[in-house]
Amino acid sequence: MINSTASSDDSVVAIAAASAGADVVRSLYGQRLTRIDKGAGDFATAADVEAEKAIVDVIRAARPDDAVVGEEGGQQGTADAVRQWLVDPLCGTLNYAVGSMLVAVNVALRDGAAAVADPFSGEVFFTDGTSAWVRRDGVDESLVPTSATSLVDVNLDPPFVNRPGFRAVDLLAHPAFVERFRPRVVSTTLALAWVAAGKRAAYVTDGADLTGSVHFAAGIALCRAAGCVVTGIDGALTGTEGRGLVVAADAETHGQLMSMIRS
């Protein structure tokens, strides 16, 4: 636990909060957890709820005047607060519930620091809003994106707000995609962290503006700080005009994907 007098660095708060959530997720892994129905096939578990509590406790202790928006707890603090934290305590709940370790814990200060923790590898990907690093065993290394792997993660989860103009599943069958890339399907922010870390060449998902989403804000901040190319599926900068997400390790990879999407 940290407090407001220990550090003025928001990235320290983000790392501590994400790590606290990851500890809970890891400790409850493999247990039989009751599913909390959220409608439309979505659900949460006790791990989601308890991890969010642990995250919010860290933020509250360090930044008591800040607002928090949690996937499970909703808005805490004033909605028009200057500083607002976006929290997704367990990104990949379905994976987690069936015993898959492909999950992430996301904590992001809107337009500021962010952290994405992998509860099972022990890695924490983080940014102060300018640069990006990964912490492994207490050692920090700069994130260096690269398209060398040719692996592209594509999110196939609904909603498909931009159909019929764009469907991610169609991209997988595009002849140029098949020739240049190898698809992977992961529905978790971990995929965005992997683009920033050079483990993936790109990530593509449908959606509206995702910059203020508890699911995507941390990953977007991380990729921007690492130097990735981040736009909507329409090629526009992410924000109020952006739709969905195309994140690539470099401009060449981004250009190739955009050409396929537009065709």
Coordinates of N, CA and C in Angstrom, one line a residue, residues 150-253:
S150 N 4.9 -10.8 -36.9 CA 3.8 -10.8 -37.9 C 2.6 -11.4 -37.3
L151 N 2.5 -11.4 -36.0 CA 1.3 -11.9 -35.3 C 0.3 -10.7 -35.0
V152 N -0.9 -10.9 -35.4 CA -1.9 -9.8 -35.2 C -3.1 -10.4 -34.4
D153 N -3.4 -9.8 -33.3 CA -4.5 -10.1 -32.5 C -5.7 -9.4 -33.0
V154 N -6.8 -10.1 -33.1 CA -8.1 -9.6 -33.6 C -9.2 -9.9 -32.6
N155 N -9.9 -8.9 -32.1 CA -11.0 -9.1 -31.2 C -12.3 -9.4 -31.9
L156 N -12.8 -10.6 -31.7 CA -14.0 -11.0 -32.4 C -15.3 -10.9 -31.5
D157 N -15.2 -10.4 -30.4 CA -16.3 -10.2 -29.5 C -17.3 -9.1 -29.9
P158 N -18.6 -9.3 -29.7 CA -19.5 -8.3 -30.0 C -19.4 -7.2 -28.9
P159 N -20.0 -6.0 -29.1 CA -20.9 -5.6 -30.2 C -20.1 -5.2 -31.5
F160 N -20.7 -5.4 -32.6 CA -20.1 -5.1 -33.9 C -20.8 -3.8 -34.4
V161 N -20.4 -2.7 -33.8 CA -21.1 -1.4 -34.1 C -20.8 -0.9 -35.5
N162 N -19.8 -1.3 -36.1 CA -19.5 -0.8 -37.4 C -19.8 -1.7 -38.6
R163 N -20.5 -2.8 -38.4 CA -21.0 -3.6 -39.5 C -22.1 -2.9 -40.2
P164 N -22.3 -3.2 -41.5 CA -21.5 -4.1 -42.3 C -20.3 -3.6 -42.9
G165 N -20.0 -2.3 -42.7 CA -18.8 -1.7 -43.3 C -17.5 -2.3 -42.8
F166 N -17.5 -2.7 -41.5 CA -16.3 -3.4 -41.0 C -16.7 -4.6 -40.2
R167 N -16.0 -5.7 -40.5 CA -16.2 -6.9 -39.6 C -14.8 -7.5 -39.5
A168 N -14.3 -7.6 -38.2 CA -13.0 -8.1 -38.0 C -12.8 -9.5 -38.6
V169 N -13.8 -10.3 -38.6 CA -13.7 -11.7 -39.1 C -13.4 -11.7 -40.6
D170 N -13.9 -10.6 -41.3 CA -13.6 -10.5 -42.8 C -12.1 -10.2 -43.0
L171 N -11.5 -9.5 -42.1 CA -10.1 -9.2 -42.2 C -9.2 -10.4 -42.2
L172 N -9.6 -11.4 -41.4 CA -8.9 -12.6 -41.3 C -8.8 -13.4 -42.7
A173 N -9.8 -13.2 -43.5 CA -9.9 -13.9 -44.8 C -9.4 -13.1 -45.9
H174 N -8.9 -11.9 -45.7 CA -8.4 -11.0 -46.7 C -7.1 -11.6 -47.3
P175 N -7.0 -11.8 -48.6 CA -5.8 -12.4 -49.2 C -4.5 -11.8 -48.7
A176 N -4.5 -10.5 -48.7 CA -3.2 -9.8 -48.3 C -2.9 -10.0 -46.8
F177 N -3.9 -10.2 -46.0 CA -3.7 -10.5 -44.6 C -3.1 -11.9 -44.4
V178 N -3.7 -12.8 -45.1 CA -3.2 -14.2 -45.1 C -1.8 -14.3 -45.5
E179 N -1.4 -13.5 -46.5 CA 0.0 -13.5 -47.1 C 1.0 -12.9 -46.1
R180 N 0.6 -11.8 -45.4 CA 1.5 -11.0 -44.6 C 1.5 -11.4 -43.1
F181 N 0.4 -11.7 -42.6 CA 0.3 -11.8 -41.1 C -0.2 -13.2 -40.7
R182 N -0.1 -13.5 -39.4 CA -0.7 -14.7 -38.8 C -1.6 -14.2 -37.7
P183 N -2.9 -14.7 -37.8 CA -3.9 -14.2 -36.8 C -3.8 -14.9 -35.5
R184 N -4.2 -14.1 -34.4 CA -4.4 -14.6 -33.1 C -5.6 -14.0 -32.6
V185 N -6.4 -14.7 -31.8 CA -7.7 -14.1 -31.2 C -7.6 -14.1 -29.7
V186 N -7.5 -12.9 -29.2 CA -7.4 -12.7 -27.7 C -8.3 -11.6 -27.3
S187 N -9.2 -11.8 -26.4 CA -10.2 -10.7 -26.0 C -9.7 -10.2 -24.6
T188 N -8.6 -9.6 -24.6 CA -8.1 -9.0 -23.3 C -7.1 -7.9 -23.7
T189 N -6.9 -7.0 -22.8 CA -6.0 -5.9 -23.0 C -4.5 -6.4 -23.0
L190 N -4.3 -7.6 -22.6 CA -3.0 -8.2 -22.6 C -2.4 -8.1 -24.0
A191 N -3.3 -8.2 -25.0 CA -2.9 -8.2 -26.4 C -2.3 -6.8 -26.8
L192 N -2.9 -5.7 -26.2 CA -2.3 -4.4 -26.5 C -1.0 -4.2 -25.9
A193 N -0.8 -4.7 -24.6 CA 0.5 -4.7 -24.0 C 1.5 -5.4 -24.8
W194 N 1.1 -6.5 -25.4 CA 2.0 -7.3 -26.2 C 2.5 -6.6 -27.5
V195 N 1.6 -5.8 -28.0 CA 2.0 -4.9 -29.2 C 3.1 -3.9 -28.7
A196 N 2.8 -3.3 -27.6 CA 3.8 -2.3 -27.1 C 5.2 -3.0 -26.7
A197 N 5.1 -4.3 -26.3 CA 6.3 -5.0 -25.9 C 7.0 -5.7 -27.1
G198 N 6.4 -5.6 -28.3 CA 7.1 -6.3 -29.4 C 6.7 -7.8 -29.6
K199 N 5.7 -8.2 -28.8 CA 5.3 -9.6 -28.9 C 4.2 -9.8 -29.9
R200 N 3.6 -8.8 -30.4 CA 2.6 -8.8 -31.4 C 2.9 -7.6 -32.4
A201 N 2.5 -7.8 -33.6 CA 2.7 -6.8 -34.6 C 1.6 -5.8 -34.6
A202 N 0.4 -6.2 -34.2 CA -0.8 -5.3 -34.2 C -1.9 -5.9 -33.5
Y203 N -2.9 -5.1 -33.3 CA -4.2 -5.5 -32.6 C -5.3 -4.7 -33.3
V204 N -6.4 -5.4 -33.6 CA -7.6 -4.8 -34.3 C -8.9 -5.1 -33.6
T205 N -9.7 -4.2 -33.3 CA -11.0 -4.4 -32.7 C -12.1 -3.4 -33.3
D206 N -13.3 -3.9 -33.3 CA -14.4 -3.0 -33.6 C -14.7 -2.2 -32.3
G207 N -15.7 -1.3 -32.5 CA -16.1 -0.5 -31.3 C -16.4 1.0 -31.7
A208 N -16.8 1.8 -30.7 CA -16.9 3.2 -30.9 C -15.7 3.9 -30.5
D209 N -15.7 5.0 -29.7 CA -14.6 5.6 -29.2 C -14.2 4.8 -27.9
L210 N -13.0 4.2 -27.9 CA -12.5 3.4 -26.8 C -11.6 4.0 -25.9
T211 N -11.2 5.3 -26.1 CA -10.2 5.9 -25.3 C -10.7 6.1 -23.8
G212 N -12.0 6.2 -23.6 CA -12.5 6.4 -22.3 C -13.1 5.1 -21.7
S213 N -12.8 4.0 -22.3 CA -13.3 2.7 -21.9 C -12.4 2.1 -20.8
V214 N -13.0 1.6 -19.7 CA -12.2 0.9 -18.7 C -11.4 -0.3 -19.3
H215 N -12.0 -0.9 -20.4 CA -11.3 -2.0 -21.0 C -10.1 -1.7 -21.8
F216 N -10.1 -0.5 -22.4 CA -9.0 -0.2 -23.4 C -8.1 1.0 -23.0
A217 N -8.5 1.8 -22.1 CA -7.8 3.1 -21.8 C -6.3 2.8 -21.4
A218 N -6.1 1.8 -20.5 CA -4.7 1.5 -20.1 C -3.9 1.0 -21.3
G219 N -4.4 0.1 -22.1 CA -3.6 -0.4 -23.2 C -3.3 0.6 -24.2
I220 N -4.3 1.5 -24.5 CA -4.1 2.6 -25.5 C -3.0 3.5 -25.0
A221 N -3.0 3.9 -23.7 CA -2.0 4.8 -23.2 C -0.6 4.1 -23.3
L222 N -0.6 2.8 -23.0 CA 0.7 2.1 -23.0 C 1.3 2.1 -24.4
C223 N 0.4 1.8 -25.4 CA 0.9 1.7 -26.8 C 1.3 3.1 -27.3
R224 N 0.6 4.1 -27.0 CA 1.0 5.5 -27.4 C 2.3 5.8 -26.9
A225 N 2.5 5.6 -25.6 CA 3.8 6.0 -24.9 C 5.0 5.1 -25.5
A226 N 4.7 3.9 -25.9 CA 5.7 3.1 -26.5 C 6.1 3.5 -27.9
G227 N 5.2 4.3 -28.6 CA 5.5 4.7 -29.9 C 4.8 4.0 -31.0
C228 N 3.8 3.2 -30.6 CA 2.9 2.5 -31.6 C 2.1 3.5 -32.4
V229 N 1.6 3.1 -33.5 CA 0.6 3.8 -34.3 C -0.8 3.4 -33.8
V230 N -1.6 4.4 -33.3 CA -2.9 4.1 -32.7 C -3.9 4.9 -33.4
T231 N -4.9 4.3 -34.0 CA -6.0 5.0 -34.7 C -7.3 4.2 -34.5
G232 N -8.4 4.7 -35.0 CA -9.6 3.9 -35.2 C -9.5 3.1 -36.4
I233 N -10.6 2.3 -36.7 CA -10.6 1.5 -37.9 C -10.8 2.4 -39.1
D234 N -11.2 3.6 -38.9 CA -11.4 4.6 -40.0 C -10.1 5.4 -40.3
G235 N -9.0 5.1 -39.5 CA -7.8 5.8 -39.7 C -7.7 7.0 -38.9
A236 N -8.8 7.5 -38.3 CA -8.7 8.7 -37.5 C -8.1 8.5 -36.2
L237 N -7.5 9.6 -35.6 CA -6.9 9.5 -34.3 C -8.0 9.1 -33.3
T238 N -7.7 8.2 -32.4 CA -8.7 7.8 -31.4 C -9.1 9.0 -30.6
G239 N -10.4 9.0 -30.3 CA -11.0 10.2 -29.6 C -12.5 10.2 -30.0
T240 N -13.1 11.3 -30.0 CA -14.5 11.4 -30.3 C -14.8 11.0 -31.7
E241 N -13.9 11.2 -32.6 CA -14.2 10.8 -34.0 C -13.7 9.4 -34.3
G242 N -12.9 8.8 -33.5 CA -12.4 7.5 -33.8 C -13.4 6.4 -33.6
R243 N -13.3 5.3 -34.4 CA -14.2 4.2 -34.3 C -13.3 2.9 -34.2
G244 N -13.6 2.1 -33.2 CA -12.8 0.9 -33.0 C -11.3 1.2 -32.8
L245 N -10.5 0.3 -33.1 CA -9.1 0.4 -32.8 C -8.2 -0.4 -33.7
V246 N -7.2 0.3 -34.3 CA -6.1 -0.4 -35.0 C -4.8 0.1 -34.4
V247 N -4.1 -0.8 -33.7 CA -2.8 -0.5 -33.0 C -1.7 -1.3 -33.7
A248 N -0.7 -0.6 -34.2 CA 0.4 -1.3 -34.9 C 1.7 -0.9 -34.4
A249 N 2.7 -1.9 -34.5 CA 4.0 -1.6 -34.0 C 4.7 -0.5 -34.7
D250 N 4.4 -0.4 -36.0 CA 5.0 0.6 -36.9 C 4.1 1.1 -37.9
A251 N 4.5 2.2 -38.6 CA 3.6 2.8 -39.6 C 3.4 1.9 -40.8
E252 N 4.4 1.1 -41.2 CA 4.2 0.2 -42.4 C 3.1 -0.8 -42.1
T253 N 3.2 -1.5 -40.9 CA 2.2 -2.5 -40.5 C 0.8 -1.8 -40.4

